[in-house]
Tab-separated table of C-alpha atoms and ligand atoms in Angstrom:
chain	number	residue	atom	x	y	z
A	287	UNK	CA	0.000	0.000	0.000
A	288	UNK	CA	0.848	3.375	-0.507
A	289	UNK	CA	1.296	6.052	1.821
A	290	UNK	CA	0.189	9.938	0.667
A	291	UNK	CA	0.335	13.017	2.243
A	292	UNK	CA	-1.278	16.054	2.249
A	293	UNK	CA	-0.431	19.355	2.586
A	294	UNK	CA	-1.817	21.823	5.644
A	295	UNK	CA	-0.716	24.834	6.389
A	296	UNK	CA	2.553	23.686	4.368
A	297	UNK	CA	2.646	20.938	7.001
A	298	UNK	CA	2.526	17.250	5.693
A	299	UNK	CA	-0.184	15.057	6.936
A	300	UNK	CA	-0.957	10.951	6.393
A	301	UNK	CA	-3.929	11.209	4.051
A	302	UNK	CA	-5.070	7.795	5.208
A	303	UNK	CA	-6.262	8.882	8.526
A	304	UNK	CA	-5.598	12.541	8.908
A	305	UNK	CA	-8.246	14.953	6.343
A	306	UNK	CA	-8.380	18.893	5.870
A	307	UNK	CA	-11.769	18.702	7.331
A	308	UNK	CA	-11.027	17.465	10.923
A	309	UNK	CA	-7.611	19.810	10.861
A	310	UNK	CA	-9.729	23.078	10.062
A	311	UNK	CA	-12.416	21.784	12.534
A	312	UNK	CA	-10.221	21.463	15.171
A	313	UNK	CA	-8.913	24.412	14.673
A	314	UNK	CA	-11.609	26.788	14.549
A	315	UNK	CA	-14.601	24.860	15.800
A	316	UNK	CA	-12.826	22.052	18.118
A	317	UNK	CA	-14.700	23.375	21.928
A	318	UNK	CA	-11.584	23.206	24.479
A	319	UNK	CA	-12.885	22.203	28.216
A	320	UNK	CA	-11.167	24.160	31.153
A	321	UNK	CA	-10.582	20.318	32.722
A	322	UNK	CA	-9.022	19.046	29.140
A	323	UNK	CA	-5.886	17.631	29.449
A	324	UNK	CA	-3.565	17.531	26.506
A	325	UNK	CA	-0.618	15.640	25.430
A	326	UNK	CA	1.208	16.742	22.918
A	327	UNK	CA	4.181	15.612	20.832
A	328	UNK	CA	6.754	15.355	17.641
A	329	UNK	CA	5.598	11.246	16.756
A	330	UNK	CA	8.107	8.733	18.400
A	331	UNK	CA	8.838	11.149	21.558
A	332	UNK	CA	7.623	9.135	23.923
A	333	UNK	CA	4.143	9.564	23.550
A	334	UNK	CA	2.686	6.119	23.718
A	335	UNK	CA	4.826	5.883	27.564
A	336	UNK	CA	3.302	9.015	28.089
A	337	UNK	CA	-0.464	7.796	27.357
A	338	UNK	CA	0.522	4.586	30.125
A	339	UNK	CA	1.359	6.892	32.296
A	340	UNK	CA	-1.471	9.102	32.264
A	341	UNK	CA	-3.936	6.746	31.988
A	342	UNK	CA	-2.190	4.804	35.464
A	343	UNK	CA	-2.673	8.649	36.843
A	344	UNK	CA	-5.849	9.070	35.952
A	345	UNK	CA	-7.370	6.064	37.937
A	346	UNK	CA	-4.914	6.317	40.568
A	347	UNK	CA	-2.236	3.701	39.630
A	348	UNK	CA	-5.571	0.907	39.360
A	349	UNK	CA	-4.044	-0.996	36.039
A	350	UNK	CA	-7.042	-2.837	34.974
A	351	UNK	CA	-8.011	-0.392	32.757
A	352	UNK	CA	-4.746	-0.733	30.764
A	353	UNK	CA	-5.493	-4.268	30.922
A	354	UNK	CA	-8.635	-4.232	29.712
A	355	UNK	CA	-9.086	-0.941	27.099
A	356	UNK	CA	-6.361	-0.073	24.395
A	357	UNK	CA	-4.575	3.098	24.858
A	358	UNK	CA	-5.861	4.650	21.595
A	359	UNK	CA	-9.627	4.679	23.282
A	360	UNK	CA	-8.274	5.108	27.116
A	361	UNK	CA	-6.895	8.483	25.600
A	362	UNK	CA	-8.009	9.314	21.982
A	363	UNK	CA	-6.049	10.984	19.303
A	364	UNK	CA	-7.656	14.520	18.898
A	365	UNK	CA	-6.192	14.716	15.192
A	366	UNK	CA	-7.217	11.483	14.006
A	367	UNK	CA	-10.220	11.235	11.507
A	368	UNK	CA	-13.507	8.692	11.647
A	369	UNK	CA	-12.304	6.594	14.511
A	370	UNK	CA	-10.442	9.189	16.397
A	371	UNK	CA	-13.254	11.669	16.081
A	372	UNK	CA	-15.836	9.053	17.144
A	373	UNK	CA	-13.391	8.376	20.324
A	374	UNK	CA	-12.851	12.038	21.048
A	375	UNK	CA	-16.863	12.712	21.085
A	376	UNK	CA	-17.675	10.237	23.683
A	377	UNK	CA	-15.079	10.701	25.882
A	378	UNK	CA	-15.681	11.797	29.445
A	379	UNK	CA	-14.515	14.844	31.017
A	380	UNK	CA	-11.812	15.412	31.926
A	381	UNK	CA	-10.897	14.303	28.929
A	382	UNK	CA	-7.160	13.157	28.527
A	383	UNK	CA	-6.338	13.495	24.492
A	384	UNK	CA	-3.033	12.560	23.003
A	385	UNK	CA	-2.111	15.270	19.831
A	386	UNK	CA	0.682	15.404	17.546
A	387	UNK	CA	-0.357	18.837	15.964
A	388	UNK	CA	1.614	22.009	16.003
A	389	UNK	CA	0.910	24.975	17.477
A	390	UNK	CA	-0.471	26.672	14.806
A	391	UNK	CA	-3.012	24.225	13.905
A	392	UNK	CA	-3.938	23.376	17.690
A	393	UNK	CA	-7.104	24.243	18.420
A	394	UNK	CA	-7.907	27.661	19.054
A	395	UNK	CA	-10.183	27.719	21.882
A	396	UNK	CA	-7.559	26.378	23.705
A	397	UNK	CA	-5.744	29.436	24.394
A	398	UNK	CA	-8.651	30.819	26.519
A	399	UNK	CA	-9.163	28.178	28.222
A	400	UNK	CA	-7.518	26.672	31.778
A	401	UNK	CA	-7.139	22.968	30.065
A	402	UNK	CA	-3.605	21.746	30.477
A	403	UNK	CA	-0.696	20.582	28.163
A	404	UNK	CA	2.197	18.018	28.752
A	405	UNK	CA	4.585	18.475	25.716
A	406	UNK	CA	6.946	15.443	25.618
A	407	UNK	CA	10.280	15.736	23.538
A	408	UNK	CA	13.181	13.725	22.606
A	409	UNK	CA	16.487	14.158	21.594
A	410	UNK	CA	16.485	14.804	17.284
A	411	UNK	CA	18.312	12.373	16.726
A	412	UNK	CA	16.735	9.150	18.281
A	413	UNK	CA	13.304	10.658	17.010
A	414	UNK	CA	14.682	10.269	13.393
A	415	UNK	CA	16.080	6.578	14.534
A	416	UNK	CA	12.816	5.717	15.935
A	417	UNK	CA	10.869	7.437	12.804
A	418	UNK	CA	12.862	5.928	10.709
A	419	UNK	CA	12.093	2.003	11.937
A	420	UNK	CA	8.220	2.812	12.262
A	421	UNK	CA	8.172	4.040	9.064
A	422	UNK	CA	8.775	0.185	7.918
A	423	UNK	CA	6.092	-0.956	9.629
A	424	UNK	CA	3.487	1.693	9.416
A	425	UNK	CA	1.481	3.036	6.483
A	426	UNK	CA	1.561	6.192	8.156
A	427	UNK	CA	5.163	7.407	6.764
A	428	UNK	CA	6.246	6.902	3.420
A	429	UNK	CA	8.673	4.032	3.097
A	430	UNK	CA	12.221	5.267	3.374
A	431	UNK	CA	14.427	4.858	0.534
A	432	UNK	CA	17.599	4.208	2.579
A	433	UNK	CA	18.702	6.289	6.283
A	434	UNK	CA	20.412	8.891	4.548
A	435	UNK	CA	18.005	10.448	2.209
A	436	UNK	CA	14.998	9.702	5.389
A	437	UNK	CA	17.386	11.761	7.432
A	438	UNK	CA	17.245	14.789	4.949
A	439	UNK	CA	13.592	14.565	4.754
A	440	UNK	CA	13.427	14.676	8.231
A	441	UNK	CA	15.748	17.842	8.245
A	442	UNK	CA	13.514	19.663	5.768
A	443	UNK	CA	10.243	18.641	7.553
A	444	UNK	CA	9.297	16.847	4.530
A	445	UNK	CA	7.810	13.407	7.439
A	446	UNK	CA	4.181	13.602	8.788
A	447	UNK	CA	3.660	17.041	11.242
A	448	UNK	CA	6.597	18.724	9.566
A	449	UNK	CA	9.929	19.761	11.087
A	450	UNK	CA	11.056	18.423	14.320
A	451	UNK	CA	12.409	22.053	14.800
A	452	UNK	CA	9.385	23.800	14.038
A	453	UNK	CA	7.270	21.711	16.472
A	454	UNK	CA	9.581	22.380	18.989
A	455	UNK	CA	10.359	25.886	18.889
A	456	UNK	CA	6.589	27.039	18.315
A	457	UNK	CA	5.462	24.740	21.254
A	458	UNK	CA	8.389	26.458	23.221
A	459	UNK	CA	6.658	29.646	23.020
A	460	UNK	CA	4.700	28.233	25.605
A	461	UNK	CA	6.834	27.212	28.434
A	462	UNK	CA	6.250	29.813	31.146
A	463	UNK	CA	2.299	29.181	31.060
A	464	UNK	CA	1.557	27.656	34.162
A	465	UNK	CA	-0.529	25.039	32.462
A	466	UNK	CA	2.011	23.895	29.958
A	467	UNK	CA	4.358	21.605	31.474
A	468	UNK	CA	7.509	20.400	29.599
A	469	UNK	CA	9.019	16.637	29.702
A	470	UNK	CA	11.932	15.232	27.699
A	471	UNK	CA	11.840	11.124	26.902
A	472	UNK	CA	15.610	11.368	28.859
A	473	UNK	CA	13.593	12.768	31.679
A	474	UNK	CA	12.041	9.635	32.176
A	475	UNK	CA	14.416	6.979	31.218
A	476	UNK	CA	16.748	9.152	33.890
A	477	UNK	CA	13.915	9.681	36.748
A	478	UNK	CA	10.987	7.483	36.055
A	479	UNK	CA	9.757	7.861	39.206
A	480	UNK	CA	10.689	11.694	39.676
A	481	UNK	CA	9.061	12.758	36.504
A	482	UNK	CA	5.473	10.875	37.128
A	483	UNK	CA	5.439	12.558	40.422
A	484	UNK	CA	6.457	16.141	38.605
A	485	UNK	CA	3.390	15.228	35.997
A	486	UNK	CA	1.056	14.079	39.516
A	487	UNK	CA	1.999	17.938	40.647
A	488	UNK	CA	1.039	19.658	37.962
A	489	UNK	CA	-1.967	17.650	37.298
A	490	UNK	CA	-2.525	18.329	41.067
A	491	UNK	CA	-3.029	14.751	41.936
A	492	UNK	CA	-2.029	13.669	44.945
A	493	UNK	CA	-1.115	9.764	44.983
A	494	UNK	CA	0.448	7.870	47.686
A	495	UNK	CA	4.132	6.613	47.448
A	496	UNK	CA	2.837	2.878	46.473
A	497	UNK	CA	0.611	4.199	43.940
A	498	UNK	CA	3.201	5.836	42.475
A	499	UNK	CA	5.294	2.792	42.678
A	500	UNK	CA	2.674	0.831	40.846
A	501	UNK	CA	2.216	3.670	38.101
A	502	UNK	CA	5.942	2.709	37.809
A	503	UNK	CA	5.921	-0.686	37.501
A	504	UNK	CA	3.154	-0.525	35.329
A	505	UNK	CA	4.762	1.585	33.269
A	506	UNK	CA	7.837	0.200	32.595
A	507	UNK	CA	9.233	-1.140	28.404
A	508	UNK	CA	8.958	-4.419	29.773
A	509	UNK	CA	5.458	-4.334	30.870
A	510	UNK	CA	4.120	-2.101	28.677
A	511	UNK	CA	5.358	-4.057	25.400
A	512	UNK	CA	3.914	-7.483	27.385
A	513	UNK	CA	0.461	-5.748	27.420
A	514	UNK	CA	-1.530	-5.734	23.914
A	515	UNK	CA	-3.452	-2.770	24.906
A	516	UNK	CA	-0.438	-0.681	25.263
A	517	UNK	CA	2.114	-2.127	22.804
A	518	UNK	CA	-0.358	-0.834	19.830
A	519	UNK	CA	-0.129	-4.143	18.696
A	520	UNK	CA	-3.971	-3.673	18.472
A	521	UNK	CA	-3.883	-0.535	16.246
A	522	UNK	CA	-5.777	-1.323	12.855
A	523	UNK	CA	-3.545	-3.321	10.310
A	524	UNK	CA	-4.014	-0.760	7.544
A	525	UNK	CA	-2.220	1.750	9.807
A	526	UNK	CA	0.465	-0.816	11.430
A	527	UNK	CA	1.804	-4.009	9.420
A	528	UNK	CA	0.986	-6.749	12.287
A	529	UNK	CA	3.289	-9.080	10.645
A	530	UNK	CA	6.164	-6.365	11.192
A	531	UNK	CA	4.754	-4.547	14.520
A	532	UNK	CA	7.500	-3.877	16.596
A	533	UNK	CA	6.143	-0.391	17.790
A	534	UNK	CA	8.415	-1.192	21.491
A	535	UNK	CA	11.534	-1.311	19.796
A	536	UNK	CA	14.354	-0.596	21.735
A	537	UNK	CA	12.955	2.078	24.295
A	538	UNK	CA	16.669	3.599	25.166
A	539	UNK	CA	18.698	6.806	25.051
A	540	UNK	CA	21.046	6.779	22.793
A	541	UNK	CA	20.768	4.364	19.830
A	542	UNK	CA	21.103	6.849	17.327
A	543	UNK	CA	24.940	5.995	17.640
A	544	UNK	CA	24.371	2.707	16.189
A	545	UNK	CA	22.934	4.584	13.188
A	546	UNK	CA	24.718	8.002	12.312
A	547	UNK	CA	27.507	7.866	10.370
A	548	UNK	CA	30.495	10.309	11.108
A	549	UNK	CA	29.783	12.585	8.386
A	550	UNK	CA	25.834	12.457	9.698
A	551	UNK	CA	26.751	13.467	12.808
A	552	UNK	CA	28.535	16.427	11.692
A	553	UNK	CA	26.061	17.667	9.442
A	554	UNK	CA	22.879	17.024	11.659
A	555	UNK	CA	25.068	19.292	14.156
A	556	UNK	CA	25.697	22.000	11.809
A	557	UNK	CA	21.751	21.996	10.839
A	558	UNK	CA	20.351	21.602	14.824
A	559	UNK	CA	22.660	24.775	15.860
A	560	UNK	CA	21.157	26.649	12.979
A	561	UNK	CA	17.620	26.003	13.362
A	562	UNK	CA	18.279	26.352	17.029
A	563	UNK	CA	20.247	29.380	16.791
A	564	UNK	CA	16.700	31.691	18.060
A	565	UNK	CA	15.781	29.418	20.857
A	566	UNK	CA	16.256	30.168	24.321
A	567	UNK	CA	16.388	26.973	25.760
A	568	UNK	CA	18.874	24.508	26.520
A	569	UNK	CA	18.082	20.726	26.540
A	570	UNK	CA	19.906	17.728	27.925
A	571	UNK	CA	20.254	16.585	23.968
A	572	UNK	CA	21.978	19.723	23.176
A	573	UNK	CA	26.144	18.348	23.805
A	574	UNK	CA	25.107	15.454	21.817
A	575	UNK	CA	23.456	16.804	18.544
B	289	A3P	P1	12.177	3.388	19.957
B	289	A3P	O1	11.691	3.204	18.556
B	289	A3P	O2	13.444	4.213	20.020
B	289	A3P	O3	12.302	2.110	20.714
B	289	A3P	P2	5.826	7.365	20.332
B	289	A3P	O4	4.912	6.656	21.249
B	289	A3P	O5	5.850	8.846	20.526
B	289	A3P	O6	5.585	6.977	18.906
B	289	A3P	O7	7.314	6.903	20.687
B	289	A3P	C1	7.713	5.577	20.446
B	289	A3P	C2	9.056	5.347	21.117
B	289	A3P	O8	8.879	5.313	22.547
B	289	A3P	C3	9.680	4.024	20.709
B	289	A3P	O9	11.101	4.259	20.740
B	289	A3P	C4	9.230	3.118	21.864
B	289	A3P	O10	10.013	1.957	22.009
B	289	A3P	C5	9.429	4.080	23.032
B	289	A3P	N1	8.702	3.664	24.255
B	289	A3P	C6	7.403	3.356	24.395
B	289	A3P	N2	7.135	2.991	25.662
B	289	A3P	C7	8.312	3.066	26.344
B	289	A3P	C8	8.696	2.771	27.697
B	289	A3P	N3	7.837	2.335	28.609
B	289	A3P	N4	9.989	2.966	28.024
B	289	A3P	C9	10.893	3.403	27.135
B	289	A3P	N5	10.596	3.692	25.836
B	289	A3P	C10	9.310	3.508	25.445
């Protein structure tokens, strides 16, 4: 099968389950909740983690809901068409929705609302890794025709929700809002423990110190990828090959180095401090891009 994308706001989307329609309704129509809770993320961030996590939060560390319910309907994909819209209308406030848009095309209401964001990054470079091995398997991303040429795609923004950069930077714009709070993927692997109890603060959720062990435990790569409702193995074949599904790959810091070349190295550092050049913000990532 083919994968084709369309163009929004000079951002490229997955026609087979992303449409103009939903993206301008969202934007301009979408009605934000002061209770929402939003996730939001650059694709292979972290974000699937991120849904365990929240969903263990949300019913206080009990796991049989991530036993029992997928993560895609525990916490719906706001951009996603038919399915995802179906999802998103009967979900229950406070809703918890999962988002890979940027900024500009995030829904407008949100911005006078009190609903809450958790943006989740990653360093560049194991995003493009990561991207890179999904695109294989999914019919999401256009099949890469070898690492090199992928990684100057993914450079020019020319992969599904455009530049890594761009998502980044215009998210950034909102890190002093008290309801925006800002994780990293190294966050996590570093502090597991610290940075659920940093997300329980700011979702002002107070859990005891054995729930938050069990949100731990719970949400760990090895249980999560020995749980079909969080290892997407049950996402729809026409988005994710089943025969190839190996959506909990590695789940570790780092393994761009078994991928870059010397000479990619060098040039995705020379691109990273230019397009970073105007940010005000330094990340853990930054000595190693
Ligand atoms: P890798 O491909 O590097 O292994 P997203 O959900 O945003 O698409 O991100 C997917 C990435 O997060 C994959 O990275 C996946 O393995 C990793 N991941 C998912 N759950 C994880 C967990 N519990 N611990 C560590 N990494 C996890």
């Amino acid at each position: 099968m083919d994968t084709d994308y369309f163009q929004h706001k000079e951002i490229c989307f997955a026609s087979l389950i992303y449409s103009k329609e939903r993206l301008q309704y969202l934007e301009n129509e979408f009605e934000v909740r002061d209770d929402d809770v939003f996730l939001v993320s650059y694709p292979k961030s972290g974000t699937t983690w991120m849904i365990e996590i929240l969903s263990l939060i949300r019913r206080s560390g009990d796991f049989t809901w991530c036993r029992e319910v997928p993560n895609f309907m525990r916490i719906p994909w706001l951009d996603v068409s038919g399915i995802g819209e179906k999802l998103v209308d009967g979900c229950e406030s406070p809703r918890f929705l999962a988002s890979h848009l940027p900024i500009q095309c995030f829904p407008k209401s949100f911005f006078s609302s009190k609903a809450k964001i958790i943006y989740i990054a990653r360093n560049p470079k194991d995003v493009l890794v990561s991207l890179y091995h999904f695109a294989h398997m999914s019919y999401v991303v256009k099949k890469p025709n070898g690492f090199d040429e992928f990684m100057e795609d993914f450079l020019q923004g020319r992969v599904p929700f455009g530049s890594w950069f761009e998502h980044l930077k215009g998210w950034m714009q909102m890190k002093d809002n008290k309801n925006f709070l800002f994780v990293t993927y190294e966050d996590l692997i570093q502090d597991h423990r610290g940075t659920i109890k940093k997300i329980c603060t700011f979702l002002e959720k107070e859990l005891e110190e054995q729930v938050i062990d069990l949100i731990v435990e719970h949400s760990t790569f090895s249980s999560m990828k020995n749980n079909s409702m969080s290892n997407n193995s049950l996402v729809p074949d026409y988005i994710i090959d089943p025969k190839n599904n190996h959506f909990m790959r590695k789940g570790i810091v780092g393994d761009w180095k078994n991928h870059f070349t010397q000479k990619q190295i060098d040039y995705m550092a020379v691109i990273y401090k230019e397009k970073m050049k105007d940010l005000d913000v330094k990340f853990s990532w930054d000595e190693c891009v």
